[in-house]
Coordinates of C-alpha atoms in Angstrom, one line a residue:
Chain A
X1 CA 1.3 166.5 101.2
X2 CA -0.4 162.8 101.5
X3 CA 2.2 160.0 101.8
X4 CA 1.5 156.7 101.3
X5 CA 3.1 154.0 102.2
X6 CA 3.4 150.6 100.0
X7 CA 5.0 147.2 100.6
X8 CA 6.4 144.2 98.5
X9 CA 6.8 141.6 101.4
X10 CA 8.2 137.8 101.1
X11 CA 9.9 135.0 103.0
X12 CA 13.2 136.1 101.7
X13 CA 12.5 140.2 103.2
X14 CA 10.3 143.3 103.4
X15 CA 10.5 146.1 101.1
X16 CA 8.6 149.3 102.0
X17 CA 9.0 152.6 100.3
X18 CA 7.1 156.0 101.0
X19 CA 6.0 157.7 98.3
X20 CA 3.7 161.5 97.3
X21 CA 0.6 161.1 96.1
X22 CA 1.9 160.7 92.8
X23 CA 3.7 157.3 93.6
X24 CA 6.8 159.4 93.6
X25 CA 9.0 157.1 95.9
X26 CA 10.3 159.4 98.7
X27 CA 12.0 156.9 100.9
X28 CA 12.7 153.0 100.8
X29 CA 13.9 149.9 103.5
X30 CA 14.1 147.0 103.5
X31 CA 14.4 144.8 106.7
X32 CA 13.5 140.6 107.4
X33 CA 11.6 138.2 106.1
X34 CA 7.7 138.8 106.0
X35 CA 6.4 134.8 105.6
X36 CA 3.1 135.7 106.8
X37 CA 1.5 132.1 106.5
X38 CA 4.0 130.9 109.2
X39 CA 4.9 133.8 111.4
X40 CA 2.2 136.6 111.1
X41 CA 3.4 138.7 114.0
X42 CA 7.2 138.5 112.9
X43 CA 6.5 139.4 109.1
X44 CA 3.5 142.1 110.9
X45 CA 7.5 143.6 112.9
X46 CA 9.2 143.7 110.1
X47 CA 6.3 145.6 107.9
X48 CA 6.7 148.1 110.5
X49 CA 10.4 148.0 110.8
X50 CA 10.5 148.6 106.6
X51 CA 8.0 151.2 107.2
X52 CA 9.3 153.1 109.9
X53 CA 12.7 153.2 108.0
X54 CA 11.5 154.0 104.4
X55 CA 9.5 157.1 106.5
X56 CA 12.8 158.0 107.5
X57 CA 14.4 157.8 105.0
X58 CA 12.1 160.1 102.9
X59 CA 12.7 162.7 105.9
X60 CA 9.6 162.3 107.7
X61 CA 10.7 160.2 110.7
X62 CA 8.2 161.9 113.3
X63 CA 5.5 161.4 111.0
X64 CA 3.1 159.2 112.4
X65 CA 3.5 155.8 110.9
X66 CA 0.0 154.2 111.2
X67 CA -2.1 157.6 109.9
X68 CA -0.4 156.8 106.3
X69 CA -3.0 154.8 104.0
X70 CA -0.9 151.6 103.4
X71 CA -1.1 148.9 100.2
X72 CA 1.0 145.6 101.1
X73 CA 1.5 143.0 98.9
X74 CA 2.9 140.0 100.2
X75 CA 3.5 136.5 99.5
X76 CA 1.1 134.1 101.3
X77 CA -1.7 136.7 101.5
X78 CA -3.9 134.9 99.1
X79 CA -5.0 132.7 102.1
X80 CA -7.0 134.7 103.8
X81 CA -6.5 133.4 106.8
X82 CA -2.7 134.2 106.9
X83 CA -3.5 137.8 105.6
X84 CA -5.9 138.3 108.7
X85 CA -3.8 137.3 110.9
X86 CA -0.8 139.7 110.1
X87 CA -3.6 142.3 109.9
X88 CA -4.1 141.7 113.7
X89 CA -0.6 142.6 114.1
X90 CA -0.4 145.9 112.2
X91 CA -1.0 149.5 113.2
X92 CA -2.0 150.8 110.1
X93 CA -5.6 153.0 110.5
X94 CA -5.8 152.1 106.2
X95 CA -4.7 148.8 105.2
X96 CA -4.9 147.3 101.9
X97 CA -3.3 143.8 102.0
X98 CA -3.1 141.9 98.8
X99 CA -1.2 138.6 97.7
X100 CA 2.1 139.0 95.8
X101 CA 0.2 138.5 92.1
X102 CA -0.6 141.7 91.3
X103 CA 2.6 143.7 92.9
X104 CA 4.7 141.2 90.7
X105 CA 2.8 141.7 87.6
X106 CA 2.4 145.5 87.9
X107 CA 6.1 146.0 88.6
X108 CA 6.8 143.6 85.7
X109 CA 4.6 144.7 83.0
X110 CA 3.4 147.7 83.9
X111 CA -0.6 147.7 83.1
X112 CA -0.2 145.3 80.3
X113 CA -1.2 142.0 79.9
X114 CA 1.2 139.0 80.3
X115 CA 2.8 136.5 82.6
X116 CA 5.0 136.3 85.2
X117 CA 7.2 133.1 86.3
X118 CA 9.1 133.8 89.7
X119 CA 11.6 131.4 89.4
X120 CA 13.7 132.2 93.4
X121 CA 13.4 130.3 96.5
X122 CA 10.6 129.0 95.8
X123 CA 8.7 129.1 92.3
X124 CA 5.1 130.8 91.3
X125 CA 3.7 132.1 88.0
X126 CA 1.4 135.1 87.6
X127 CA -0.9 135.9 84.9
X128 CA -3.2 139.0 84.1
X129 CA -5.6 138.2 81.1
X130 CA -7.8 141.3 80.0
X131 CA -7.2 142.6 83.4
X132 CA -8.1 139.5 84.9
X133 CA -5.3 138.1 87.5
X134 CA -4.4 134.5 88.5
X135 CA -1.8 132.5 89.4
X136 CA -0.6 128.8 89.6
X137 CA 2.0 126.8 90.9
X138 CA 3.2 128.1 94.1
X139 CA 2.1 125.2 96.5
X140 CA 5.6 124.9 98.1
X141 CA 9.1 123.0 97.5
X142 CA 7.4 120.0 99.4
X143 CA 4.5 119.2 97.0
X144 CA 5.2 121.7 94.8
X145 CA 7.7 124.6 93.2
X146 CA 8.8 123.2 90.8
X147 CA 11.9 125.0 88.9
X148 CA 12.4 126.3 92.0
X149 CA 16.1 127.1 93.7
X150 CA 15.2 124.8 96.6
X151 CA 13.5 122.1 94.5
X152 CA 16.5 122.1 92.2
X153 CA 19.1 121.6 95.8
X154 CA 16.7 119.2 97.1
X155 CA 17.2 116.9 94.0
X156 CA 21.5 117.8 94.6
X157 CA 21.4 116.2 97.3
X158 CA 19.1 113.3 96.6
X159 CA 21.6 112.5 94.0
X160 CA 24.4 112.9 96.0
X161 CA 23.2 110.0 98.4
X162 CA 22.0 107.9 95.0
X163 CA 26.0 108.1 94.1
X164 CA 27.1 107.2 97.5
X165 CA 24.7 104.5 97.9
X166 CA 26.0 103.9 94.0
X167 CA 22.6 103.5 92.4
X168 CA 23.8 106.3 90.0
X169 CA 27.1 107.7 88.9
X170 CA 28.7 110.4 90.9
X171 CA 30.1 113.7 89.3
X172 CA 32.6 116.1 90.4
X173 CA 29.2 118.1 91.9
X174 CA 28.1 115.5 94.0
X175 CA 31.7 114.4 95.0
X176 CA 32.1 118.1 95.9
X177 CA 29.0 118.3 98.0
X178 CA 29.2 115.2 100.2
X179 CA 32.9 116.6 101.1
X180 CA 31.0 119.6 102.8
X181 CA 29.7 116.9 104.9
X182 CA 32.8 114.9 105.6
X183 CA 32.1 112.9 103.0
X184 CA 29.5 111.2 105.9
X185 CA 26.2 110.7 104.2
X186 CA 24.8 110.6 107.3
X187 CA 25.4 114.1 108.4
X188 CA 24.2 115.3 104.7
X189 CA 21.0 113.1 106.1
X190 CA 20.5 115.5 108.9
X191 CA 20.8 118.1 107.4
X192 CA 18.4 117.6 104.6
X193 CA 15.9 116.5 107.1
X194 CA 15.8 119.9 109.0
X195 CA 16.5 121.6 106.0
X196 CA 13.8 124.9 104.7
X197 CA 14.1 126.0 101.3
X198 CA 16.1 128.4 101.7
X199 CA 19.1 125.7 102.6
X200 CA 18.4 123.4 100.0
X201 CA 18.1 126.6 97.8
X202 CA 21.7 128.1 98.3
X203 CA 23.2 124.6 96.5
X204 CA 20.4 125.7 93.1
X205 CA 23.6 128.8 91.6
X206 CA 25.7 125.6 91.9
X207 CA 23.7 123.4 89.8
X208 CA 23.5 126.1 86.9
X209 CA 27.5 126.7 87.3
X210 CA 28.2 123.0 87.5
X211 CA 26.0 122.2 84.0
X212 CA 27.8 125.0 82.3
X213 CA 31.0 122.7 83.1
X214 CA 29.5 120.0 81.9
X215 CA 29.0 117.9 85.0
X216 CA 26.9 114.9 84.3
X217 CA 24.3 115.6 87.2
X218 CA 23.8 119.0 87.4
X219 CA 23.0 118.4 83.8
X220 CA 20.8 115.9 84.1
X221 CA 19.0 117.9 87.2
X222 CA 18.7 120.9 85.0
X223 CA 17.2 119.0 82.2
X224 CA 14.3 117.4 84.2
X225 CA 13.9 120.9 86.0
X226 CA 13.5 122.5 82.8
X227 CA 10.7 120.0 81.6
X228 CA 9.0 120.7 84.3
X229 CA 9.4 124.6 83.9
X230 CA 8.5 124.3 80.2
X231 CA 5.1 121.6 81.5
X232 CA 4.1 124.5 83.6
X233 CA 4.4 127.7 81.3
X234 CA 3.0 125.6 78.4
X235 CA -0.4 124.5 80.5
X236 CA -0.2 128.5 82.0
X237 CA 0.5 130.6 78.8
X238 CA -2.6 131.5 76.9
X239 CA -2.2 131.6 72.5
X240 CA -2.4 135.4 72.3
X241 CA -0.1 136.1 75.6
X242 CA 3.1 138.1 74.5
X243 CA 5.0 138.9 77.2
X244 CA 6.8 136.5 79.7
X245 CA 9.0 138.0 82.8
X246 CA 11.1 135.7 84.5
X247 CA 11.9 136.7 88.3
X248 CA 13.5 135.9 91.5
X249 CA 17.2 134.9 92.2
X250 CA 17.3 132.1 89.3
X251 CA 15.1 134.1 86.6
X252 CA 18.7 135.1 84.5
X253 CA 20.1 131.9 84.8
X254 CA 16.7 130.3 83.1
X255 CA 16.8 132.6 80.4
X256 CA 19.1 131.6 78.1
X257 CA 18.1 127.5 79.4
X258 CA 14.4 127.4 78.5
X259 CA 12.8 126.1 75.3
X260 CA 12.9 129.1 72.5
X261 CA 8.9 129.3 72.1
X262 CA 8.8 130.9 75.6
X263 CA 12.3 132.5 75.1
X264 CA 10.3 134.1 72.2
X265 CA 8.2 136.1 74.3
X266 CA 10.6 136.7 77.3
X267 CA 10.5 140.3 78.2
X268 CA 12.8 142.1 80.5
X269 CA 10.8 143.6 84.0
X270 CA 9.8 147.1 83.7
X271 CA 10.3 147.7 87.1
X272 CA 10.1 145.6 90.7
X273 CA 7.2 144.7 93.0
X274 CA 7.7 147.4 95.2
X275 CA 7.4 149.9 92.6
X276 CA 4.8 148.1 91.0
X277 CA 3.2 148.3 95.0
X278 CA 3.5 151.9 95.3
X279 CA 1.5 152.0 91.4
X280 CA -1.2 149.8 92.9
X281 CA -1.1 152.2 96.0
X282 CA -1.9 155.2 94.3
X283 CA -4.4 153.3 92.2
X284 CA -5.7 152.1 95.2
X285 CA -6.0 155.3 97.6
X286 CA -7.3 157.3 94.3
X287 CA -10.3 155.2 93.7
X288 CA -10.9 155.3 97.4
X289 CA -10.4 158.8 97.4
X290 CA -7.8 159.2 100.4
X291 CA -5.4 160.6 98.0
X292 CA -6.0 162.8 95.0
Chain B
X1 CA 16.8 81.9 135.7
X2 CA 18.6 85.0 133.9
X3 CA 16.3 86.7 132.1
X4 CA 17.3 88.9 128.9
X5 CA 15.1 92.1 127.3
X6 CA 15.3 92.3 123.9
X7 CA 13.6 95.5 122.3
X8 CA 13.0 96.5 118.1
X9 CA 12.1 100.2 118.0
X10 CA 11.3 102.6 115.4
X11 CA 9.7 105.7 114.4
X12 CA 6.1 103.5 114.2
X13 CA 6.5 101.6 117.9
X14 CA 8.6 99.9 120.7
X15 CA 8.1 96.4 120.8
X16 CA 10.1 94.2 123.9
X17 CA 10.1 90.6 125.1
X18 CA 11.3 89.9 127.8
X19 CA 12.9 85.8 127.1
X20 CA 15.0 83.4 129.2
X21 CA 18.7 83.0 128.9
X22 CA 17.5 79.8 126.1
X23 CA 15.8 82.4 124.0
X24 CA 12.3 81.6 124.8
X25 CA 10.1 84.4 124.6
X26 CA 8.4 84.7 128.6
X27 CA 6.2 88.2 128.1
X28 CA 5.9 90.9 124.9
X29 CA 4.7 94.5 124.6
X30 CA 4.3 97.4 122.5
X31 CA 4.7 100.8 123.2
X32 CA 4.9 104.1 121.2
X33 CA 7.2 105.6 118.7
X34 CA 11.2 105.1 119.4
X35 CA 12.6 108.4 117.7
X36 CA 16.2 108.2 118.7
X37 CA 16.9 110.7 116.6
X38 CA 14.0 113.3 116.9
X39 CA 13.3 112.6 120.6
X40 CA 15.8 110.5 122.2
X41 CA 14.1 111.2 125.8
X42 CA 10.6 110.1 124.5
X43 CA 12.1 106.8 122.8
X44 CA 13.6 106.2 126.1
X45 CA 10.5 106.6 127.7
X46 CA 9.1 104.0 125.1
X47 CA 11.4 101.9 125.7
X48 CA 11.0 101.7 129.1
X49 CA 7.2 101.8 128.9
X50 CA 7.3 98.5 126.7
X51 CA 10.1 96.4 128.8
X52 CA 8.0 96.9 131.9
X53 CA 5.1 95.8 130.3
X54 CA 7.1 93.0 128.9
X55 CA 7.9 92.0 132.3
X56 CA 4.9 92.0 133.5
X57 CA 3.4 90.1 130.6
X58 CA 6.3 87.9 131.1
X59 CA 4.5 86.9 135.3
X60 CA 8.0 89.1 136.7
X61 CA 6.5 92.5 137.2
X62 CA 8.5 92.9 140.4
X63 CA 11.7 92.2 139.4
X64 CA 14.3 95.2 138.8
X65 CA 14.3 96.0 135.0
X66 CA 17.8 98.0 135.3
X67 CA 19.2 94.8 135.9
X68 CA 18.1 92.6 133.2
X69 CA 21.3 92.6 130.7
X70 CA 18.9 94.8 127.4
X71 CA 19.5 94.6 123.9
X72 CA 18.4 97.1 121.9
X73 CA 17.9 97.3 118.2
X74 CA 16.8 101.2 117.4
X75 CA 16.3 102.6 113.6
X76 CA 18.0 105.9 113.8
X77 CA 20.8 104.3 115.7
X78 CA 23.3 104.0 113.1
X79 CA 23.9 107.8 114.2
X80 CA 26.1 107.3 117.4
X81 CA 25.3 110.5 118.6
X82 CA 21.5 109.0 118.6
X83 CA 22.4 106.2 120.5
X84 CA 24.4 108.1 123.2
X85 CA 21.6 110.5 123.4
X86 CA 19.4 107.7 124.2
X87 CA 21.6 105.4 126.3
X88 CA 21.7 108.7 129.0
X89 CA 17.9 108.0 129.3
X90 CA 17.8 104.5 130.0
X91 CA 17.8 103.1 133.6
X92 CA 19.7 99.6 132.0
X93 CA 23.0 98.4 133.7
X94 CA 24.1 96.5 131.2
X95 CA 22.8 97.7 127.7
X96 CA 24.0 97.0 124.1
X97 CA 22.1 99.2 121.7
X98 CA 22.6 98.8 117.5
X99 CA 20.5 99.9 114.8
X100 CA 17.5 98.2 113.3
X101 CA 20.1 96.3 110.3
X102 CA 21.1 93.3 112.0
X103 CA 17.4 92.7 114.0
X104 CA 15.8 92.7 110.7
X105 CA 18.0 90.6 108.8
X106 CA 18.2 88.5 111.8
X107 CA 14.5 88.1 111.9
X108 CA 14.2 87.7 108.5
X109 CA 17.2 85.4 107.5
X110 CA 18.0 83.5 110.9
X111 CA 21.8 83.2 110.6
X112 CA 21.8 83.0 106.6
X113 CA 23.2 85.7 104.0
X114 CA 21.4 87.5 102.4
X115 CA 18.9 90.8 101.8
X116 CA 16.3 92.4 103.1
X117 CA 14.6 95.8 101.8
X118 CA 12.1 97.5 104.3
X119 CA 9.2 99.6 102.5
X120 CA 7.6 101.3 105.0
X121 CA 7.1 104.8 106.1
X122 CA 10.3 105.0 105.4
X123 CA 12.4 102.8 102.8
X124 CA 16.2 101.2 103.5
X125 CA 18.1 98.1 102.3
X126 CA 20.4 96.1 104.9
X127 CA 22.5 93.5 103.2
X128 CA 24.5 90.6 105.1
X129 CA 27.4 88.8 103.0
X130 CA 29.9 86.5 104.9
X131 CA 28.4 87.2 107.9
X132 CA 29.1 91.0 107.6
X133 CA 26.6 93.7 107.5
X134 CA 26.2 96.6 105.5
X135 CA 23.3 98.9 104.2
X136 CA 22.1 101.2 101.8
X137 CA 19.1 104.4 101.2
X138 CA 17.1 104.9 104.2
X139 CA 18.3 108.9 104.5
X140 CA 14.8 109.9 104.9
X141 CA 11.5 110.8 102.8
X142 CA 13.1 114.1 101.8
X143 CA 16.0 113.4 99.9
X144 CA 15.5 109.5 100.1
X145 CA 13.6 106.8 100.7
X146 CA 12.6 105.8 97.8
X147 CA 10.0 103.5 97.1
X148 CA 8.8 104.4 100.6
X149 CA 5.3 105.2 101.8
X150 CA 6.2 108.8 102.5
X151 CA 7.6 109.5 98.8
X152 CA 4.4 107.6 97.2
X153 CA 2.2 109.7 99.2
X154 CA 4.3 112.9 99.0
X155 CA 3.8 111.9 95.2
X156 CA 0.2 112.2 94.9
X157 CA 0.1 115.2 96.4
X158 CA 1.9 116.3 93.9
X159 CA 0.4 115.0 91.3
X160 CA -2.6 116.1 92.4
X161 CA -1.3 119.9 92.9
X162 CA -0.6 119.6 89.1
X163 CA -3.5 118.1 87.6
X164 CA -5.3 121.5 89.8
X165 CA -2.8 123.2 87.8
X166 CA -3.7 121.3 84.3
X167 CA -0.1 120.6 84.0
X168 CA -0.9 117.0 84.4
X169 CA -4.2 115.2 84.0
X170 CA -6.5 114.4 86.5
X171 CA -7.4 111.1 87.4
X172 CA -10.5 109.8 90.0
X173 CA -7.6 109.4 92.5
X174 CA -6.1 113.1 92.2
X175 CA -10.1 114.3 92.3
X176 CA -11.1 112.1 95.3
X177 CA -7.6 113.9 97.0
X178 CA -8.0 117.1 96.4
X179 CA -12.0 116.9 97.3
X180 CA -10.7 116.0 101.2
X181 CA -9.7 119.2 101.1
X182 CA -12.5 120.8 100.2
X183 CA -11.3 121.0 96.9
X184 CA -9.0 124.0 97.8
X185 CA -5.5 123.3 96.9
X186 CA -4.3 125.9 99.4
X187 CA -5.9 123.6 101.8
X188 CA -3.8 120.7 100.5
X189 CA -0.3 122.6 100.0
X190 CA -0.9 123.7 103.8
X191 CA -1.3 120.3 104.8
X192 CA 1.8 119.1 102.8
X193 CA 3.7 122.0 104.3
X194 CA 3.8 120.5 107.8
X195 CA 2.7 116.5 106.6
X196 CA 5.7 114.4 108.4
X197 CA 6.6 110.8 106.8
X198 CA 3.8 109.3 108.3
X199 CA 1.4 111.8 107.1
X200 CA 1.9 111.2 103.6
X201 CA 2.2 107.7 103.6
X202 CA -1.2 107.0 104.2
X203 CA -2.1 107.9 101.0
X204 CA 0.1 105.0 99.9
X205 CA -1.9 102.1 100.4
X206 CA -4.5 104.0 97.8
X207 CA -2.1 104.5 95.0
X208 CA -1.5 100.9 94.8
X209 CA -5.2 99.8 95.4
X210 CA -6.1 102.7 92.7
X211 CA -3.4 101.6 90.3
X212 CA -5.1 98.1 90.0
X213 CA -8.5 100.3 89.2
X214 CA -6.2 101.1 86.2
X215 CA -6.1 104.6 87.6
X216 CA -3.5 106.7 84.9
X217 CA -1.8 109.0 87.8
X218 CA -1.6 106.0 90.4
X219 CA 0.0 103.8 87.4
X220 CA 2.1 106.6 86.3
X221 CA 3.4 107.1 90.5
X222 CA 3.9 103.4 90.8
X223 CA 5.8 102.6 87.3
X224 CA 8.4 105.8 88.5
X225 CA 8.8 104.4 92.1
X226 CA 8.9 100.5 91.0
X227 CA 12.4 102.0 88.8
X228 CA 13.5 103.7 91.7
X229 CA 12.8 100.6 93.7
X230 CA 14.9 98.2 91.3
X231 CA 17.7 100.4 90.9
X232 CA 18.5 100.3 94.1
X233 CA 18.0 96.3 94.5
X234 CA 20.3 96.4 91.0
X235 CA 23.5 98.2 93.2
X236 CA 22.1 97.1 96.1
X237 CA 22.3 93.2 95.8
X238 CA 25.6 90.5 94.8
X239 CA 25.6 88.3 92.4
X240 CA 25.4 85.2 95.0
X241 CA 22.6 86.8 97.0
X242 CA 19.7 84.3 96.7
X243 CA 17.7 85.9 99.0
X244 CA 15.4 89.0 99.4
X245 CA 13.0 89.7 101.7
X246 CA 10.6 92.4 101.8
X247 CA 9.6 93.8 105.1
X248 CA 7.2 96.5 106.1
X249 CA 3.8 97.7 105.3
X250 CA 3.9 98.0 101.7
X251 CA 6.1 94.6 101.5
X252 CA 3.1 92.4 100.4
X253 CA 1.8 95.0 97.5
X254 CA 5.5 95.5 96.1
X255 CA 6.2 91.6 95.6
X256 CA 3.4 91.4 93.0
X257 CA 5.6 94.1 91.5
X258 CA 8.7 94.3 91.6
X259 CA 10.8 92.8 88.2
X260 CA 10.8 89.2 88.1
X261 CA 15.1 89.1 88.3
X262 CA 14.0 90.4 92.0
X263 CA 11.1 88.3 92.5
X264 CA 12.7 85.2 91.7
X265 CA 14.7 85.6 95.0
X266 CA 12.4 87.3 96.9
X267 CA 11.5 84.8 100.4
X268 CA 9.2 85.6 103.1
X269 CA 10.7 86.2 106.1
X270 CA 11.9 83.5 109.2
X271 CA 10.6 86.2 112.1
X272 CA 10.6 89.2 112.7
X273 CA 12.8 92.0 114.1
X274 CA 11.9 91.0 117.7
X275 CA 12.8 87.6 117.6
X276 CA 16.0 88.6 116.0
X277 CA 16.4 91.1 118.4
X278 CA 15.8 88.2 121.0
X279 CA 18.2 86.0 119.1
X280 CA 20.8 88.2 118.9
X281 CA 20.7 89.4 122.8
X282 CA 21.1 85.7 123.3
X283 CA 24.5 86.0 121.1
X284 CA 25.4 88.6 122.7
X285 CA 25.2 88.2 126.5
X286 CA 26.4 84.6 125.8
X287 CA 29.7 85.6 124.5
X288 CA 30.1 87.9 127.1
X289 CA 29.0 85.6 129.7
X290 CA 26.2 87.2 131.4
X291 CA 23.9 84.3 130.6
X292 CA 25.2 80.5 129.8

């Protein structure tokens, strides 16, 4: 039996699952982040550690890992440059390494057309076109992300100093967060300063929870977030696209937020990126012909 | 005759003068940046670097700088923890460090009450009412600063990500950008990733010069930071206040700008933070006697 081996890596973990020629999945793991644009040899470990664990966990632990023919997707890998580099740190003899776009959209939608918003840590959209894959947004929480879960804390705690420093109103949100900080402003400074989006992003569930209370701030947070949500599918979409996925940690909470002309066309996933990896996979390793 | 150091440092430089127990300035420098919060050793070092130049500027090269009674005014400062950190890397005997509020607005206002907003790298308001002093923003370009180089530049890149994106419209300014990076936005969102303050905030100085080319996405940055800007004057200032300086970099572009309720106040400054540094060492060491 051929096994191949498929991954659906980000900066949040690594995914890998070992599946028959078929794309049968035989065995999955999952093990740490895989942010190849800023540690290629740590997201190249955990690849492996993923790997080695998914082979185990199909039952063929003393297979040999780097003989399997292996299709990773992961996020960051449309810079070449990053996707070279974690190359130099893999084992695999077959190595097809591709961005996160098409292992997002395959898992989402299957072989259909349509778009896909990842709306998480950070925030990217996806779109295949007769067949034809590209992407915007994506360019990071610093410059970029909009929508995002660390754009969306980012702009928490921005507020929370504008109420300290009493340029606008505070709200039993931003009260509530500049407690976790002894109410110092300074310390909630420091932080903010060092902060990755990951840390801004764990405030983002708060925001959503604090609106549905009807806190004036999260409110108005949500409200410019959601503009620039709607600003970004509306330049994206195309007229006769029909199918919209939303993704990623924050995708439910958007759902029943954003304006009803994309609610319209918001389709629940199909299936997840790793899936939708071990799909490409097969595709993959048919057309080469290292799997029939 | 007793002679005093007096030194203004910030992220930018370290500046010192060394002066007489009168106040007369004898001998200036300028040194490097004077992080006390990122790198209290290396602001040390600065610090050092520019009193003995000082010294020497001031014909005493060969006396023993640990002995000269030192007043230091350090941005970051206001963080005692930063000022410790950086007081156990100075070789001073006698030293009496406070943070950049009362050196500005003693440079700027002499001994008068009043205002004084820096817009710089960074941005921050220090206030002085009745003699006492207070302040406001200045929490850094990530979650603060408003009106600051760093969020004007931080801006653009934005802007310019989205106009890639067709979310916004481009301008000349956003096509001159992205063009410096080859026209590849990966290129710019890379850049942006790792850009500190002073990174993007010399892409300030364009966004005003491009705004009076009636540039739409440089008008459109400017009208959003000029209300940030005015709301925080608004909280920021008292209804007696009759005077509001504008210091750093961007001060000269922003009084053209700013609302004329502001403008109508705005003075230029006395000095600068040195000389208030100076003055206020001479306060200091007189009241406690270690110059008459």
């Amino acid at each position: 039996m051929t096994l191949i081996l498929a991954v659906d890596g980000g900066g949040t973990s690594c995914r890998a699952a070992v599946a028959d020629h078929g794309g049968a999945i035989l065995g999955r793991a999952v093990s740490g982040p895989a942010n190849v644009s800023t540690d290629p040899k740590g997201a190249a470990e955990n690849i492996v550690i993923a790997a080695r664990a998914a082979l185990a966990d199909a039952g063929h632990g003393d297979a040999t890992l780097s003989s399997l023919p292996a299709f990773l997707g992961l996020a960051g890998a449309n810079l070449a440059s990053a996707a070279e580099a974690v190359r130099g740190h893999l084992p695999f003899e077959r190595c097809v390494i591709e961005d996160d776009a098409g292992t997002a959209l395959q898992g989402a939608l299957g072989d259909m057309d349509g778009a896909v918003m990842v709306l998480g840590t950070g925030s990217v959209l996806f779109g295949r076109r007769n067949g034809s894959i590209f992407r915007a947004g994506g360019w990071g929480f610093a410059v970029g992300d909009q929508g995002s879960g660390a754009r969306i804390g980012r702009e928490l705690l921005q507020e929370t100093l504008l109420a300290y420093d009493k340029v606008r109103a505070q709200s039993p949100l931003t009260t509530a967060v500049l407690a976790e900080y002894d109410s110092d402003p300074m310390r909630l400074a420091e932080f903010a300063q060092q902060a990755r989006p990951t840390d801004f992003a764990r405030f983002a569930p708060r925001v959503f929870s604090a609106a549905d209370d009807g806190d004036a701030v999260a409110l108005d947070i949500l409200d410019k977030t959601l503009l620039q949500v709607e600003a970004q599918l509306q330049a994206f979409l195309w007229p006769e696209c029909e199918a919209l996925c939303l993704l990623g940690g924050l995708a439910e909470l958007y759902t029943t937020r954003i304006g009803a002309r994309f609610r319209a066309i918001v389709k629940p996933p199909q299936t997840d990126a790793l899936v939708g990896a071990v799909q490409l996979a097969v595709q993959e390793f048919r057309t080469t012909g290292q799997i029939r």
